[in-house]
Every structure is written in structure tokens, then in C-alpha cells.
């Protein structure tokens, strides 16, 4: 989110809760949105949100000509496994999904807020995505929400990814 760039970067917030057991997922979205709204109002980013996401919905956003070359951040909130994201009516993951993400050169950050996602994140990082945030173990909903909100607050304030990450981790 750099002021003065000719193309407004897109923050794609994607959420799925097919088991309807993530009680704080809506709160996570609200907290992130609250942090990002300031940047959006200042024209630093555009926010695209999808809920009850399935594979078609995910692909549709990445293929949409309004966003295709502008998605800078992909944030997923929901259930996940070491190498998969659990979407509504489907799962996505592994090397094929990571290769899919690599086709979008504007993508600078992938935030996988599901547990655990370390193996997928490691593969993305090795493949060339500049920054990945993921989990090593299962984490409670309320911690995932607080971590994400604290992270995006620092990012919106112009800090690099590393600083807000450490601040969120400590908080």
C-alpha cells in the first residue's frame, strides 16, 4: 500500500466456515476491515471481500479483470490443514494452488489464518511469494482475530510486514 502508485493494490479478504464452528470469524473480518478502511478511504488500497467462499468464488476474484493485476494481499480466514484451505463445498491447496497464486505478480503477501498452514506457507515462500503469514498449530478463534487485527493495524500505518508481524505476535 504505497501512496502515489498509479494502480491501487487490492486486499482480497476471503473467509470460509463450512462447519459453522468458527464463532469469531465474523469478528475477525470486522476487526480487519476496521483497520483497512482507513487505507481504503485514503486511496491506498481497495478491499475485496468474499464470505462462504468456494473454489469458484476464489478463482472468480483472481480472474476478474478489475483485480487480476492488482491483488497485493490474499488473506484467508477459516479452517485449513498443512497443505489445504477448507472452503465451502471444496478444499484447495497443495502445489497446484501455490502455482496458481504465483501467476499473480502483484501478490506480495499471503496471510493464511487457518490452522495449521506452515507447510503450504513454506512452499509458497520457496516458490517466490515475498511474504507469508501462517500458523504452526491450531489456534483459538479469538487469538486469530486479535493477531490479524493487530497485524493489519501496523501495516496500514506504513510499517513493513516484519514489524506488524512481531507486534501482533507479542500482543
Short mmCIF file of C-alpha atoms in Angstrom, two decimals:
data_model
loop_
_atom_site.label_atom_id
_atom_site.label_comp_id
_atom_site.label_asym_id
_atom_site.label_seq_id
_atom_site.Cartn_x
_atom_site.Cartn_y
_atom_site.Cartn_z
CA UNK A 1 0.00 0.00 0.00
CA UNK A 2 2.18 2.76 -1.33
CA UNK A 3 0.80 6.25 -1.89
CA UNK A 4 1.30 7.71 -5.31
CA UNK A 5 1.28 4.45 -7.25
CA UNK A 6 -0.83 4.52 -10.39
CA UNK A 7 -2.51 1.19 -9.68
CA UNK A 8 -4.42 0.81 -6.44
CA UNK A 9 -3.49 -2.50 -4.82
CA UNK A 10 -6.27 -4.89 -3.83
CA UNK A 11 -6.56 -6.62 -0.48
CA UNK A 12 -8.59 -9.81 -1.03
CA UNK A 13 -10.21 -10.95 2.22
CA UNK A 14 -11.54 -14.50 1.85
CA UNK A 15 -13.47 -16.36 4.54
CA UNK A 16 -14.96 -19.83 4.70
CA UNK A 17 -16.61 -21.66 7.57
CA UNK A 18 -18.25 -24.78 6.10
CA UNK A 19 -18.55 -26.42 9.53
CA UNK A 20 -20.16 -23.30 11.05
CA UNK A 21 -17.96 -23.67 14.11
CA UNK A 22 -15.66 -20.65 13.89
CA UNK A 23 -17.60 -18.33 16.16
CA UNK A 24 -15.14 -15.43 15.86
CA UNK A 25 -14.65 -15.49 12.08
CA UNK A 26 -17.12 -12.64 11.53
CA UNK A 27 -15.36 -10.73 14.30
CA UNK A 28 -12.03 -11.35 12.56
CA UNK A 29 -13.44 -9.90 9.36
CA UNK A 30 -14.84 -6.86 11.19
CA UNK A 31 -11.57 -6.20 13.01
CA UNK A 32 -9.52 -6.45 9.81
CA UNK A 33 -11.99 -4.30 7.90
CA UNK A 34 -11.86 -1.64 10.60
CA UNK A 35 -8.08 -1.46 10.24
CA UNK A 36 -8.11 -1.44 6.43
CA UNK A 37 -10.93 1.08 5.99
CA UNK A 38 -8.59 3.98 6.76
CA UNK A 39 -6.19 2.92 3.99
CA UNK A 40 -9.10 2.39 1.58
CA UNK A 41 -10.51 5.86 2.32
CA UNK A 42 -7.09 7.35 1.61
CA UNK A 43 -6.97 5.53 -1.74
CA UNK A 44 -4.07 3.32 -0.67
CA UNK A 45 -5.92 0.08 -1.36
CA UNK A 46 -9.19 -1.41 -2.46
CA UNK A 47 -10.79 -4.12 -0.35
CA UNK A 48 -12.49 -7.12 -1.94
CA UNK A 49 -14.33 -9.46 0.43
CA UNK A 50 -15.85 -12.87 -0.07
CA UNK A 51 -17.66 -14.95 2.51
CA UNK A 52 -18.72 -18.59 2.39
CA UNK A 53 -16.01 -18.89 -0.21
CA UNK A 54 -15.82 -21.88 -2.51
CA UNK A 55 -13.25 -22.64 -5.20
CA UNK A 56 -15.27 -20.96 -7.96
CA UNK A 57 -15.62 -17.78 -5.92
CA UNK A 58 -11.90 -17.73 -5.19
CA UNK A 59 -10.95 -18.17 -8.83
CA UNK A 60 -13.54 -15.61 -9.94
CA UNK A 61 -11.89 -12.87 -7.89
CA UNK A 62 -8.41 -13.66 -9.21
CA UNK A 63 -9.74 -13.76 -12.80
CA UNK A 64 -11.85 -10.61 -12.56
CA UNK A 65 -10.34 -8.03 -14.90
CA UNK A 66 -10.88 -5.35 -12.23
CA UNK A 67 -8.49 -7.16 -9.88
CA UNK A 68 -6.29 -9.53 -11.90
CA UNK A 69 -3.13 -7.42 -11.87
CA UNK A 70 -3.77 -5.65 -8.58
CA UNK A 71 -4.22 -8.31 -5.87
CA UNK A 72 -1.36 -7.50 -3.49
CA UNK A 73 -2.65 -9.26 -0.37
CA UNK A 74 -4.59 -12.50 -0.12
CA UNK A 75 -5.98 -13.13 3.38
CA UNK A 76 -7.73 -16.40 4.14
CA UNK A 77 -9.66 -16.92 7.36
CA UNK A 78 -11.12 -20.33 8.13
CA UNK A 79 -10.17 -23.96 8.59
CA UNK A 80 -7.02 -25.26 6.99
CA UNK A 81 -4.65 -28.19 7.02
CA UNK A 82 -0.93 -28.40 6.45
CA UNK A 83 -1.37 -28.12 2.71
CA UNK A 84 -5.01 -27.14 2.16
CA UNK A 85 -7.59 -24.44 2.76
CA UNK A 86 -11.04 -25.73 3.63
CA UNK A 87 -13.56 -23.84 1.50
CA UNK A 88 -17.30 -24.26 1.27
CA UNK A 89 -18.07 -27.43 -0.72
CA UNK A 90 -14.39 -27.92 -1.58
CA UNK A 91 -10.80 -27.83 -0.48
CA UNK A 92 -7.89 -26.20 -2.22
CA UNK A 93 -4.23 -26.47 -1.60
CA UNK A 94 -1.02 -28.14 -2.43
CA UNK A 95 1.41 -27.26 -5.14
CA UNK A 96 -1.31 -26.62 -7.73
CA UNK A 97 -2.89 -23.83 -5.65
CA UNK A 98 0.50 -22.35 -4.91
CA UNK A 99 1.35 -22.38 -8.63
CA UNK A 100 -1.99 -20.65 -9.25
CA UNK A 101 -1.06 -17.86 -6.79
CA UNK A 102 2.35 -17.42 -8.42
CA UNK A 103 0.66 -16.37 -11.66
CA UNK A 104 -0.26 -13.05 -10.00
CA UNK A 105 2.91 -10.93 -9.84
CA UNK A 106 1.29 -8.15 -7.80
CA UNK A 107 0.77 -10.61 -4.91
CA UNK A 108 3.11 -9.53 -2.13
CA UNK A 109 1.57 -11.14 0.95
CA UNK A 110 -0.39 -14.31 1.61
CA UNK A 111 -1.92 -14.48 5.10
CA UNK A 112 -3.26 -17.95 5.90
CA UNK A 113 -5.21 -17.51 9.11
CA UNK A 114 -6.24 -21.12 9.50
CA UNK A 115 -4.52 -23.89 11.36
CA UNK A 116 -2.04 -25.28 10.63
CA UNK A 117 -0.74 -23.90 7.34
CA UNK A 118 3.03 -24.00 7.78
CA UNK A 119 3.81 -26.50 5.01
CA UNK A 120 1.78 -24.60 2.44
CA UNK A 121 3.37 -21.34 3.54
CA UNK A 122 6.88 -22.79 3.30
CA UNK A 123 6.16 -23.95 -0.24
CA UNK A 124 4.80 -20.51 -1.19
CA UNK A 125 7.84 -18.80 0.24
CA UNK A 126 10.21 -21.14 -1.61
CA UNK A 127 8.20 -20.53 -4.79
CA UNK A 128 8.74 -16.78 -4.62
CA UNK A 129 5.85 -15.13 -2.78
CA UNK A 130 7.63 -12.31 -0.89
CA UNK A 131 5.81 -12.63 2.45
CA UNK A 132 3.70 -15.35 4.05
CA UNK A 133 1.98 -15.43 7.41
CA UNK A 134 0.80 -18.81 8.59
CA UNK A 135 0.26 -20.93 11.68
CA UNK A 136 2.23 -23.85 13.04
CA UNK A 137 -0.54 -25.26 15.23
CA UNK A 138 -4.22 -24.87 15.95
CA UNK A 139 -5.08 -21.52 17.48
CA UNK A 140 -8.28 -20.31 19.14
CA UNK A 141 -10.59 -18.06 17.08
CA UNK A 142 -10.18 -15.10 19.41
CA UNK A 143 -6.37 -15.24 19.12
CA UNK A 144 -6.55 -15.45 15.31
CA UNK A 145 -8.83 -12.40 15.29
CA UNK A 146 -6.61 -10.35 17.60
CA UNK A 147 -3.46 -11.31 15.72
CA UNK A 148 -4.92 -10.33 12.33
CA UNK A 149 -6.30 -7.01 13.58
CA UNK A 150 -3.02 -6.05 15.24
CA UNK A 151 -1.07 -7.03 12.13
CA UNK A 152 -3.20 -5.02 9.71
CA UNK A 153 -3.19 -2.02 12.05
CA UNK A 154 0.60 -1.86 11.80
CA UNK A 155 0.59 -2.50 8.07
CA UNK A 156 -1.91 0.31 7.45
CA UNK A 157 0.30 2.64 9.47
CA UNK A 158 3.01 2.13 6.85
CA UNK A 159 5.22 -0.41 8.57
CA UNK A 160 6.88 -3.22 6.68
CA UNK A 161 5.42 -6.72 7.11
CA UNK A 162 8.02 -7.80 9.68
CA UNK A 163 7.22 -5.11 12.27
CA UNK A 164 3.45 -5.60 12.44
CA UNK A 165 4.00 -9.36 12.49
CA UNK A 166 6.22 -9.12 15.56
CA UNK A 167 3.85 -6.66 17.23
CA UNK A 168 0.89 -8.97 16.61
CA UNK A 169 2.84 -11.97 17.84
CA UNK A 170 3.71 -10.17 21.07
CA UNK A 171 0.19 -8.87 21.59
#
